Short mmCIF file of C-alpha atoms in Angstrom, two decimals:
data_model
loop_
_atom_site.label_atom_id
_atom_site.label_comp_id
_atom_site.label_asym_id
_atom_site.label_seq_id
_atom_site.Cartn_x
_atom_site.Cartn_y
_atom_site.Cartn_z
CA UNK M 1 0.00 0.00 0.00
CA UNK M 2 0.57 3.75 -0.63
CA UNK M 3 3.50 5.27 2.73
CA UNK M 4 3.29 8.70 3.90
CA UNK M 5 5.65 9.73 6.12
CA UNK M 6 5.62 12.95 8.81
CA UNK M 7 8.55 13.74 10.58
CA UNK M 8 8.64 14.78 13.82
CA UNK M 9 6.44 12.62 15.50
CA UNK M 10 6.45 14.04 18.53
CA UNK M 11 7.60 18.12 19.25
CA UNK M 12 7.54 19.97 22.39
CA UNK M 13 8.06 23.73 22.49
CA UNK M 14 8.00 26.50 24.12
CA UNK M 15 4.90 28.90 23.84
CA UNK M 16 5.64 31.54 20.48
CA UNK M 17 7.88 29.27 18.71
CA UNK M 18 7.04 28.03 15.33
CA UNK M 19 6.61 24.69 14.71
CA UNK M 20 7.40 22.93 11.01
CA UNK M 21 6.05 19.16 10.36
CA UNK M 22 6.84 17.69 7.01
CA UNK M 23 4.82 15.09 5.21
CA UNK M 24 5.82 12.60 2.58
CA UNK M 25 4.46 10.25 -0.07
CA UNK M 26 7.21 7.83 -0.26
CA UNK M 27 6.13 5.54 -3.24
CA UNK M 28 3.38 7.66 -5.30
CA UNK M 29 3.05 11.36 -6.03
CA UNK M 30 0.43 12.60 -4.40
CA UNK M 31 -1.37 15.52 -6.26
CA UNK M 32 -3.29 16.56 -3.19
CA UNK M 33 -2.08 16.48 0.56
CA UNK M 34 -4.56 17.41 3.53
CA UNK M 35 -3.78 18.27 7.11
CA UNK M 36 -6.38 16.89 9.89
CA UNK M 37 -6.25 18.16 13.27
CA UNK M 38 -7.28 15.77 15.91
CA UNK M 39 -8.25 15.88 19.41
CA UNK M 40 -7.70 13.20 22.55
CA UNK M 41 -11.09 11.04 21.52
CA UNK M 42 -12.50 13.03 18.92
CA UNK M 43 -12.84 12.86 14.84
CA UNK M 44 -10.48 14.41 12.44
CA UNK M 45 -10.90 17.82 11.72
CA UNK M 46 -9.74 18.80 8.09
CA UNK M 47 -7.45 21.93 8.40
CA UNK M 48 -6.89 22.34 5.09
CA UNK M 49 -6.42 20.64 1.12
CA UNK M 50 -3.43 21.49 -0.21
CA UNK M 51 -2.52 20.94 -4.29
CA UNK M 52 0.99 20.96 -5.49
CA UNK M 53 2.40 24.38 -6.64
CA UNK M 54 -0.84 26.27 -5.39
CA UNK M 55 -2.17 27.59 -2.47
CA UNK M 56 -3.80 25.83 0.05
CA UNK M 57 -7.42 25.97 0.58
CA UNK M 58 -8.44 26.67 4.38
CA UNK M 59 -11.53 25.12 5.67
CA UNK M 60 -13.68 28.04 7.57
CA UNK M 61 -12.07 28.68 10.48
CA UNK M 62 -8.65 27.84 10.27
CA UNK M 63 -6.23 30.91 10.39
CA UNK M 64 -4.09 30.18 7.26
CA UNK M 65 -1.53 32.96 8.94
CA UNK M 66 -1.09 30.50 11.82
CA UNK M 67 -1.12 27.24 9.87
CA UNK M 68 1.26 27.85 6.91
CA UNK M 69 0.94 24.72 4.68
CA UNK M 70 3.57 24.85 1.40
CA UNK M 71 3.41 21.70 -1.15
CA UNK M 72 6.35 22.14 -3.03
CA UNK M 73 6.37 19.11 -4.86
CA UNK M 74 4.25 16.26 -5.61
CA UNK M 75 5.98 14.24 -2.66
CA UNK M 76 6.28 16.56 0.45
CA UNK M 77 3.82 18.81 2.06
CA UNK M 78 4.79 20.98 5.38
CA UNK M 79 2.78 22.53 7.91
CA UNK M 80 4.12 25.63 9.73
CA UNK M 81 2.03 26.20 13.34
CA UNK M 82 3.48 30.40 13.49
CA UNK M 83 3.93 31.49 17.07
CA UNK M 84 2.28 28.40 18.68
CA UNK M 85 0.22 28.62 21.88
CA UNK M 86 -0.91 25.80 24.28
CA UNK M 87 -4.13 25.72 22.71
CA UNK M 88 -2.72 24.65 19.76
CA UNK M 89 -1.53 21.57 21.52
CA UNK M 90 -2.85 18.74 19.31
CA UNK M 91 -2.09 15.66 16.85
CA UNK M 92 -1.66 16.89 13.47
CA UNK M 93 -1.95 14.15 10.71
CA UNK M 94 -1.49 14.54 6.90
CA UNK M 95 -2.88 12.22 4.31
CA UNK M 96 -2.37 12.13 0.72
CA UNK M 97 -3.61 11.05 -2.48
CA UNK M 98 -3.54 10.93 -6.28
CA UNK M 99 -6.01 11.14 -8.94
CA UNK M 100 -9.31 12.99 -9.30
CA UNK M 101 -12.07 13.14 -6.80
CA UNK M 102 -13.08 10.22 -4.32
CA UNK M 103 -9.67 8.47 -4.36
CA UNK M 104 -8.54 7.06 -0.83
CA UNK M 105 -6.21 9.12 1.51
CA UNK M 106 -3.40 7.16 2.91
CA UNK M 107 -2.65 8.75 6.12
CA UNK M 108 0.85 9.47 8.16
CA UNK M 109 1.41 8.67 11.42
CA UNK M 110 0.65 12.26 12.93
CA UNK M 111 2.48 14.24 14.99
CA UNK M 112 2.23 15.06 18.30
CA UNK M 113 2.69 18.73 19.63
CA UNK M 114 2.95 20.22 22.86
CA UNK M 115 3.27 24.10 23.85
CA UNK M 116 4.01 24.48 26.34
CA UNK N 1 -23.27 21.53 4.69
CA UNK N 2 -22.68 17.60 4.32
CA UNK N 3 -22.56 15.76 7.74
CA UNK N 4 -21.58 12.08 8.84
CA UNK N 5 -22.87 10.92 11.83
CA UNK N 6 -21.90 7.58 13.47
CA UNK N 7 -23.52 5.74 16.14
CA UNK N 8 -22.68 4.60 18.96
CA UNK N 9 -19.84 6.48 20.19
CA UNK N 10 -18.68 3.98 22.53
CA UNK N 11 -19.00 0.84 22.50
CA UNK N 12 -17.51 -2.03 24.93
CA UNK N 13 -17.77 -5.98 24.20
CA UNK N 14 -16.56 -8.87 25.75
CA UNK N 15 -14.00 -10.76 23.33
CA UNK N 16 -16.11 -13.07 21.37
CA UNK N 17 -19.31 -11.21 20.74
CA UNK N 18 -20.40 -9.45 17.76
CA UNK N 19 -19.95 -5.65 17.16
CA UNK N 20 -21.74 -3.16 15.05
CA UNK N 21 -21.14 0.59 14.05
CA UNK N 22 -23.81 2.21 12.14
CA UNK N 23 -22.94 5.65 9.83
CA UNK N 24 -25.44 8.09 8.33
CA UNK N 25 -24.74 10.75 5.69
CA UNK N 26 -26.94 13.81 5.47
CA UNK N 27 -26.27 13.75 1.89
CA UNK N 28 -26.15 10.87 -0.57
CA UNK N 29 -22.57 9.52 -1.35
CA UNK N 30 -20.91 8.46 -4.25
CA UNK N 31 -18.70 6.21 -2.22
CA UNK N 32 -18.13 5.19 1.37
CA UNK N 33 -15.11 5.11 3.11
CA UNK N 34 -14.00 2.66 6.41
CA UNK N 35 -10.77 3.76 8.44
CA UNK N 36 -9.23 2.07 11.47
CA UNK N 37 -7.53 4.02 14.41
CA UNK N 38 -5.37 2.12 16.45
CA UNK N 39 -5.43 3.89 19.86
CA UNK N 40 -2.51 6.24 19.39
CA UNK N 41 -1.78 5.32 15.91
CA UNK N 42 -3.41 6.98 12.89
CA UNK N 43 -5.70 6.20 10.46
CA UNK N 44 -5.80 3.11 8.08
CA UNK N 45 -7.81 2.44 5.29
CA UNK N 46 -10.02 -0.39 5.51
CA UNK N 47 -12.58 -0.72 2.44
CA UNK N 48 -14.37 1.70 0.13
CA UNK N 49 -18.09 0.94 -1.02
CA UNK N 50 -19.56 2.50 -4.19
CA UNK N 51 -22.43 0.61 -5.20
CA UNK N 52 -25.99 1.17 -3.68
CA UNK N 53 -26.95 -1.95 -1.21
CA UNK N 54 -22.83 -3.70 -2.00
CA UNK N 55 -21.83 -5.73 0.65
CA UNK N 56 -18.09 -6.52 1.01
CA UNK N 57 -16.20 -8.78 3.47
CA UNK N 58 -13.00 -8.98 5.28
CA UNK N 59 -12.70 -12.01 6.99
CA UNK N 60 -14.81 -11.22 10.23
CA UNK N 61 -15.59 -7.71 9.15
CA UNK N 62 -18.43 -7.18 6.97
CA UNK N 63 -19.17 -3.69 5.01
CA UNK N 64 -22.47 -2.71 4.04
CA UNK N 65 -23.58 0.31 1.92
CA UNK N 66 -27.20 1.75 1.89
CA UNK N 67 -30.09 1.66 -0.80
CA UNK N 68 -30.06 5.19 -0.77
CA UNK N 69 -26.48 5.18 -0.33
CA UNK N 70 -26.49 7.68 2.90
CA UNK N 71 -25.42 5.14 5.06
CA UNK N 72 -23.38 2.41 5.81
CA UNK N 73 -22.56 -0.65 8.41
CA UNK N 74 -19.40 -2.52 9.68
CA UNK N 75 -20.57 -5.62 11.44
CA UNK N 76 -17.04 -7.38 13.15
CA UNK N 77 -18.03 -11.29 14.11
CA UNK N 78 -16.58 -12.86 16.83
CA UNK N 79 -14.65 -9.51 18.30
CA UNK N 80 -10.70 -10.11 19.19
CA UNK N 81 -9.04 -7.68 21.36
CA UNK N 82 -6.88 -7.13 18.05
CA UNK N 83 -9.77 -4.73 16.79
CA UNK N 84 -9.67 -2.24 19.66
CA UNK N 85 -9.54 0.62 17.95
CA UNK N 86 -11.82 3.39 16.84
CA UNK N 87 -13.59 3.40 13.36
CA UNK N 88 -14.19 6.10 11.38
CA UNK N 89 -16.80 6.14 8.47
CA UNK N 90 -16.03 8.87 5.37
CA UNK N 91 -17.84 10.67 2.66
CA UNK N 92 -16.42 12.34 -0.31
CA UNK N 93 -17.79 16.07 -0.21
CA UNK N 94 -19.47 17.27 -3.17
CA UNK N 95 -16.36 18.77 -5.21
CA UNK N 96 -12.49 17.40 -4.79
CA UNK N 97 -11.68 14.12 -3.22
CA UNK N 98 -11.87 15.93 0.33
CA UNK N 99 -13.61 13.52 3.25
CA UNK N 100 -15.85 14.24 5.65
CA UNK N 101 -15.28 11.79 8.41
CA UNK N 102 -17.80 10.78 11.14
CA UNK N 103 -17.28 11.08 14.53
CA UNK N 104 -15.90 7.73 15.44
CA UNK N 105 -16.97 4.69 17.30
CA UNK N 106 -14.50 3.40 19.63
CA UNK N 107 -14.41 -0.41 20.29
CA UNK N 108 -13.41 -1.53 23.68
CA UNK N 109 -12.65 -5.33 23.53
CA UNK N 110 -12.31 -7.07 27.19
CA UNK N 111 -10.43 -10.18 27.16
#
């Protein structure tokens, strides 16, 4: 099956940092990336769909100065968290996939972050 | 705006008996999407149902997809406390391949 890759898995930093967490297809090019948000015991919450070489679309809500997502290429998608606060404390997951509409996402295995 | 609902939100079973999570779309679906989420682990894909009333099977999992195709089943025979986990149901939204997920049922298997 399709790998996707997010490096770091776990981060802990200190409140007003910024926070980068990269996410990789490592056998297909993915055309589209998305970033979930998830919460101890809840559902995913999209953040955002990202296409390569265009700007990310935000889901309502979702400060897209705070989250800076860049998808530079068809294989790597990051997500910036600017100035992080505690509240912003959460496990961030990508998934990607390829094709045109209603094609599975294959999902990373998150990232944990902290403020602290 | 499209919403997935999934019933129950909990559910706990003693290892052996049969479980059952139930999804409802508010909209119709082209498709219908199972994930597994191990607890602290992420998502994994499990099946994806596109015909109205298909039934699929995965050894003691069985996937059902609506008439109307606005909602779906997973029925897991015989529960092992391998399928712990929490199982998300997903529709396509009406443009792009983004997913609306529902909110989860979380299986609690005692041994």
């Amino acid at each position: 099956g399709a790998v996707v890759s997010q490096h770091p898995s776990w981060v802990i930093c200190k409140s007003g940092t910024s926070v980068k967490i990269e996410c990789r297809s490592l056998d297909f090019q993915a055309t589209t990336m998305f970033w979930y948000r998830q919460f101890p015991k809840q559902s995913l919450m999209l953040m955002a769909t990202s296409n390569e070489g265009s700007k990310a679309t935000y889901e309502q809500g979702v400060e897209k100065d705070k989250f800076l997502i860049n998808h530079a290429s068809l294989t790597l998608s990051t997500l910036t968290v600017t100035s992080a606060h505690p509240e912003d404390s959460s496990f961030y997951i990508c998934s990607a996939s390829w094709g045109t509409a209603q094609e599975t996402q294959y999902f990373g295995p998150g990232t944990r972050l902290l403020v602290l | 705006g499209q919403q997935v609902m999934q019933i129950p939100q909990y559910q706990h079973v003693q290892e052996g008996e049969d479980f059952t999570t139930y999804c409802n779309s508010s909209t119709t679906l082209s498709n219908i999407q199972w994930y597994k989420q191990r607890p602290g682990g992420h998502p994994v894909f499990l099946i994806q149902l596109v015909k109205s009333g298909e039934v699929k099977k995965q050894k003691r999992l069985t996937f059902q997809f609506g008439e109307a195709k606005k909602n779906s089943s997973l029925h897991i025979t015989a529960t092992q406390t391998t399928d712990v986990g929490t199982y998300f149901c997903a529709g396509p939204r009406n443009a792009g391949n983004m997913l609306t997920f529902g909110g989860g049922t979380r299986l609690m298997v005692k041994p």
